Short mmCIF file of C-alpha atoms in Angstrom, two decimals:
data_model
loop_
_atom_site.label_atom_id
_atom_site.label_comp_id
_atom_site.label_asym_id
_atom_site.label_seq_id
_atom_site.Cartn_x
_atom_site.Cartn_y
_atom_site.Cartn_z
CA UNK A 1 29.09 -65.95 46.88
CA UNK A 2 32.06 -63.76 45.11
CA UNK A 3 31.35 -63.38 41.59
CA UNK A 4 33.63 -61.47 39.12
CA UNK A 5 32.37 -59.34 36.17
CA UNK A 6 34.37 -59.34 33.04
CA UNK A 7 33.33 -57.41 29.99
CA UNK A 8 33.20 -57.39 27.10
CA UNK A 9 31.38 -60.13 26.37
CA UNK A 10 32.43 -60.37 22.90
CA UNK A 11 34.91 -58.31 20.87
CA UNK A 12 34.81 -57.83 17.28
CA UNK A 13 38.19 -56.08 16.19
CA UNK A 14 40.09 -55.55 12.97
CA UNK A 15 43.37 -56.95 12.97
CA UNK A 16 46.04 -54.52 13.89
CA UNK A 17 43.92 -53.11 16.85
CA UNK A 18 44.56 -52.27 20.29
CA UNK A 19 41.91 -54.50 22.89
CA UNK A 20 40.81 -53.92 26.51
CA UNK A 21 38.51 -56.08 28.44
CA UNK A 22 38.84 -56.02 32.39
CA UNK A 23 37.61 -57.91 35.47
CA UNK A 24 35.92 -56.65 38.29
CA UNK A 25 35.48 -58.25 41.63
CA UNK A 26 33.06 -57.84 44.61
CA UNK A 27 35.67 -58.24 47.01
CA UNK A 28 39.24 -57.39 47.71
CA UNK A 29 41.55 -60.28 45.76
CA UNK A 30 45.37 -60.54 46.29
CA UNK A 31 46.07 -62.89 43.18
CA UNK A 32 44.86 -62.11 39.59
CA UNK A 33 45.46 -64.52 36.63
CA UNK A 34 44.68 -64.40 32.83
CA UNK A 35 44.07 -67.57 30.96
CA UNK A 36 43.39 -67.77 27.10
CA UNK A 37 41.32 -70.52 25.38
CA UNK A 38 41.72 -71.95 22.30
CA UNK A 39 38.69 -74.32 20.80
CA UNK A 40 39.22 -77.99 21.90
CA UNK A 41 42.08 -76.51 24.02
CA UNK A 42 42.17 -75.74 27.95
CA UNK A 43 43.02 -72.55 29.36
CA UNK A 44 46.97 -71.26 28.98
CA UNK A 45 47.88 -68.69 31.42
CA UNK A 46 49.17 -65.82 29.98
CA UNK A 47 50.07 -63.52 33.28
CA UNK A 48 49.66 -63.58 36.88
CA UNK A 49 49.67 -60.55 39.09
CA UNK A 50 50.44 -60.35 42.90
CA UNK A 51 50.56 -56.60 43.99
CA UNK A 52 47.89 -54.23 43.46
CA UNK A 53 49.19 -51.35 41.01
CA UNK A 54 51.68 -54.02 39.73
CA UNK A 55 51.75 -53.96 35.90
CA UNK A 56 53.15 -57.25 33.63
CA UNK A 57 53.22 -57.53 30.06
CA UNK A 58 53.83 -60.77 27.91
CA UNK A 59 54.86 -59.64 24.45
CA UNK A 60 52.04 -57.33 23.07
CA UNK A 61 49.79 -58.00 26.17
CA UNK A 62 49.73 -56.41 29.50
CA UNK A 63 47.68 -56.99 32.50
CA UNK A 64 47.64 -54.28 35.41
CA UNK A 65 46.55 -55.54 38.98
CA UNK A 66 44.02 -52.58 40.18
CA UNK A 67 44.75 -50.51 43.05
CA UNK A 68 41.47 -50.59 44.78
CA UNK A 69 42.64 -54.88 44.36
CA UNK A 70 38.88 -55.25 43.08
CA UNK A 71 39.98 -55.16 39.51
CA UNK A 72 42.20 -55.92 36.92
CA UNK A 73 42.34 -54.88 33.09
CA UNK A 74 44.08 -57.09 30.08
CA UNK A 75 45.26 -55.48 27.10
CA UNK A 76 46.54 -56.20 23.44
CA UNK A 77 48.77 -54.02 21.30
CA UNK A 78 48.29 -54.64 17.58
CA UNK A 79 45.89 -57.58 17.85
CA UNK A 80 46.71 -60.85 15.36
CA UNK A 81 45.02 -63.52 13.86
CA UNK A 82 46.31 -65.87 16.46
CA UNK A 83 44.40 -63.60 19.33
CA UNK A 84 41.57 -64.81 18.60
CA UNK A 85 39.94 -67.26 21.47
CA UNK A 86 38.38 -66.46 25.18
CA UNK A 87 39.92 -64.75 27.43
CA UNK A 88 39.86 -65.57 31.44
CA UNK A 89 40.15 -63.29 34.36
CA UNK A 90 40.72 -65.23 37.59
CA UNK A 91 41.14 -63.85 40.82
CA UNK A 92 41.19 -65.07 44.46
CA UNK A 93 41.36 -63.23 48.41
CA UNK A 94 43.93 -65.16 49.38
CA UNK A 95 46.41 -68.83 48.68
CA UNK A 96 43.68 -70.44 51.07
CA UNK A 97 41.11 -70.11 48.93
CA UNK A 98 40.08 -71.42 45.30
CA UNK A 99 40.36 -69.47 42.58
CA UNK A 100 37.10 -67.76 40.87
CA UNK A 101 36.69 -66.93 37.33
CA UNK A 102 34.91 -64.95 35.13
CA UNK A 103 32.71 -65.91 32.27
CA UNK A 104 35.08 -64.80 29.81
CA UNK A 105 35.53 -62.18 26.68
CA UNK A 106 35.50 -63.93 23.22
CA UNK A 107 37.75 -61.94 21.43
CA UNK A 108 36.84 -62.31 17.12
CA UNK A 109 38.80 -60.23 14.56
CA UNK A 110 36.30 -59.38 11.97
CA UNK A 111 37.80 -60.42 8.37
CA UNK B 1 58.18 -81.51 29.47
CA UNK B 2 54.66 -83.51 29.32
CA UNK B 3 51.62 -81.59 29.84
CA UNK B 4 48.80 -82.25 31.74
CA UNK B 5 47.08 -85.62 29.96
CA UNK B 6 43.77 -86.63 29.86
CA UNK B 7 41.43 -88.94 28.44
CA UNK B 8 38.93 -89.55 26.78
CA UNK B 9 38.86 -86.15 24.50
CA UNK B 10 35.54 -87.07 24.01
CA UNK B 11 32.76 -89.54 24.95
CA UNK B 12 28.77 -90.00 24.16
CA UNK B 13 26.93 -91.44 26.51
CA UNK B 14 22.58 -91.97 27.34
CA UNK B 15 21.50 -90.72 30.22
CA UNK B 16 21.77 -92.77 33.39
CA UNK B 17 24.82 -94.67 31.69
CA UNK B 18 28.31 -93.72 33.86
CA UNK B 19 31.67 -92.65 32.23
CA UNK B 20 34.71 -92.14 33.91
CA UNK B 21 38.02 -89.61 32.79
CA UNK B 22 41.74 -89.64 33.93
CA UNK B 23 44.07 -87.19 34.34
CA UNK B 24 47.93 -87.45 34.49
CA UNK B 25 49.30 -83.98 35.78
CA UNK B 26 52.73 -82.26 35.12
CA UNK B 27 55.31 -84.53 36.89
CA UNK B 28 55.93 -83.19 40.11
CA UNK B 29 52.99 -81.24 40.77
CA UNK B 30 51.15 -81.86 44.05
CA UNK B 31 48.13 -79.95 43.17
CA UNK B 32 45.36 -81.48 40.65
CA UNK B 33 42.16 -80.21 40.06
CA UNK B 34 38.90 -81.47 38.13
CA UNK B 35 36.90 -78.63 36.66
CA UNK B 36 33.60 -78.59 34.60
CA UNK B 37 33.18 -75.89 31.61
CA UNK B 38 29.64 -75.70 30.22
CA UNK B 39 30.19 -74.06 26.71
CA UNK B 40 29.72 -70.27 27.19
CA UNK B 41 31.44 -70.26 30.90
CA UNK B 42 34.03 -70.24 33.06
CA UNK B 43 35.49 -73.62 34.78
CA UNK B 44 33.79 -74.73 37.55
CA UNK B 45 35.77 -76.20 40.28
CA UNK B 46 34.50 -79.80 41.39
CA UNK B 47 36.97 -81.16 43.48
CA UNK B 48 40.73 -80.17 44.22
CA UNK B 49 43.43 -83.00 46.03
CA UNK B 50 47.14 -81.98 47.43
CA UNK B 51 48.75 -85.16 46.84
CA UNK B 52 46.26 -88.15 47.94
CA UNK B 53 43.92 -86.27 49.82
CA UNK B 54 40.97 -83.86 49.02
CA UNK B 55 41.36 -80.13 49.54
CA UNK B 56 38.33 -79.18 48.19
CA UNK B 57 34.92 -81.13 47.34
CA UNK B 58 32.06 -78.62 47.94
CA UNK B 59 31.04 -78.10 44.53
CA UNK B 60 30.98 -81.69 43.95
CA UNK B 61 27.56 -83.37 43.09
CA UNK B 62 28.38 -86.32 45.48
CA UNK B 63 25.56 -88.09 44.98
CA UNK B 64 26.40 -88.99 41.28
CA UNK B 65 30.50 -88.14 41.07
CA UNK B 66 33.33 -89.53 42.52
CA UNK B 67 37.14 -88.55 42.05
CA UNK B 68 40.14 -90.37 43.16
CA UNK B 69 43.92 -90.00 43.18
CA UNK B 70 44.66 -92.74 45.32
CA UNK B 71 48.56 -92.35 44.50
CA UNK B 72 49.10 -88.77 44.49
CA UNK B 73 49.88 -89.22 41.25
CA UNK B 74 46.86 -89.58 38.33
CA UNK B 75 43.68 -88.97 38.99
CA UNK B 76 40.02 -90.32 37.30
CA UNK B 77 36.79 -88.65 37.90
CA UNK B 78 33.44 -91.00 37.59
CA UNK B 79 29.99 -90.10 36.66
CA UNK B 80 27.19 -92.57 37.99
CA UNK B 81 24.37 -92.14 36.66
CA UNK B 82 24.90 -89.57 33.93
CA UNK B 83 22.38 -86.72 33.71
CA UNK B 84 21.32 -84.53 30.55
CA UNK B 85 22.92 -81.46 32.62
CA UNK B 86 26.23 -82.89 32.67
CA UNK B 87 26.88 -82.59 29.25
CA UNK B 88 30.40 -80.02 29.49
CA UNK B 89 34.16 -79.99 29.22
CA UNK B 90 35.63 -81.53 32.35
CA UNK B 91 39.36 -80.42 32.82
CA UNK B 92 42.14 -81.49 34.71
CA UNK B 93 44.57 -79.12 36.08
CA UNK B 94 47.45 -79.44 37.93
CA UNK B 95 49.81 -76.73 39.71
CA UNK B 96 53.11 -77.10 42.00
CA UNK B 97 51.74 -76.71 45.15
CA UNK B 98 48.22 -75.21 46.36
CA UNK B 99 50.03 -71.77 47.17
CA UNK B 100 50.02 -70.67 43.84
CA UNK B 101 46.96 -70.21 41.23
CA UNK B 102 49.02 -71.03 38.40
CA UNK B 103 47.27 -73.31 37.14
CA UNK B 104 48.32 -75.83 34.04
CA UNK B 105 45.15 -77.36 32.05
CA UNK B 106 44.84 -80.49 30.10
CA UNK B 107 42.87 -80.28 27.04
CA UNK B 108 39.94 -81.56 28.26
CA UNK B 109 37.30 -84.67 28.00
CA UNK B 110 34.16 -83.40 26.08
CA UNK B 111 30.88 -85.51 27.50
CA UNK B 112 28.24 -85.53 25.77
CA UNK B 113 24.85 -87.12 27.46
CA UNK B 114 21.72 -87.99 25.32
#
């Protein structure tokens, strides 16, 4: 079946720093999402992208839809306390069929 | 606006034993999904209904769950008998319509089975 790689795994960052982490699909997707989550909490979506090359930020993140439409990348400008939690990539071929997610980037700022 | 709403947050339960979890989605929203996180991964989808009827079941272990939204409205998602494996999070989700994958989670039933 599709799978979707997203990496990091883990992130250990000083607060204050920039973070990347990105998604990458085995086939061609035309919706991808990004969901945080909080302990105890379920996933929040934090943007949704619906053209490839199309580029969305959400205060100090921004998600970029890839133009190949096998990836997309997440990043966060001047990373927070309140960053810290997993971070989603979800991604579909089309509205007919359910979305699939990746296992996730745990994002940690290192005290 | 209300959230998605579930309960219980959590429940404990021996193998064998059944539990069962509801979900109340966003007002509105024809969409609702149950999903199962085991800690370390991604949700899982189990079953997805537009309004009353099921979209979307192939992931569902049929043999020991069951989900229902009889109404269109809330849902509740049975386990009978409980296995060791299906310790997780299950989350409901709800969106407007199937179109989109904008998806808006409860916070989730923890199960845990000893």
């Amino acid at each position: 079946g599709q799978q979707l790689n997203q990496s990091p795994q883990s992130m250990f960052i000083q607060e204050g720093e920039d973070v990347s982490m990105n998604c990458t699909s085995s086939s061609i997707f035309n919706t991808w999402l990004w969901y945080k989550q909080d302990p105890g909490e379920g996933p929040v979506l934090l943007i949704a992208l619906y053209k490839a090359g199309e580029l969305t930020s959400n205060g100090r993140l921004t998600a970029q839809f890839g133009i190949t439409r096998k990836d997309s990348f997440l990043n966060i400008s001047a990373s927070i306390p309140s960053d810290v939690g997993i971070y989603f990539c979800a991604g579909r071929p089309g509205s007919n069929y359910q979305l699939i997610w990746g296992a996730g980037t745990k994002l940690i700022i290192k005290p | 606006e209300a959230g998605v709403a579930q309960s219980p947050r959590y429940k404990i339960i021996e193998k064998r034993q059944s539990v069962a979890f509801w979900c109340n989605p966003i007002s509105g929203h024809a969409t609702l999904y149950w999903y199962q996180q085991i800690l370390g991964q991604g949700p899982k989808l189990l079953i997805q209904f537009q309004n009353n009827g099921v979209v979307d079941d192939s992931q569902l272990p049929k043999d020991r769950f069951s989900a229902e939204r009889l109404k269109g409205v809330d849902s509740t998602l049975k386990i009978q008998p409980a296995k060791l494996e299906d310790s997780a999070v299950y989350l409901c989700a709800s969106s407007l319509d199937r179109s989109t994958g904008e998806l808006f989670f409860g916070e989730g039933s923890r199960l845990t089975v000893l």
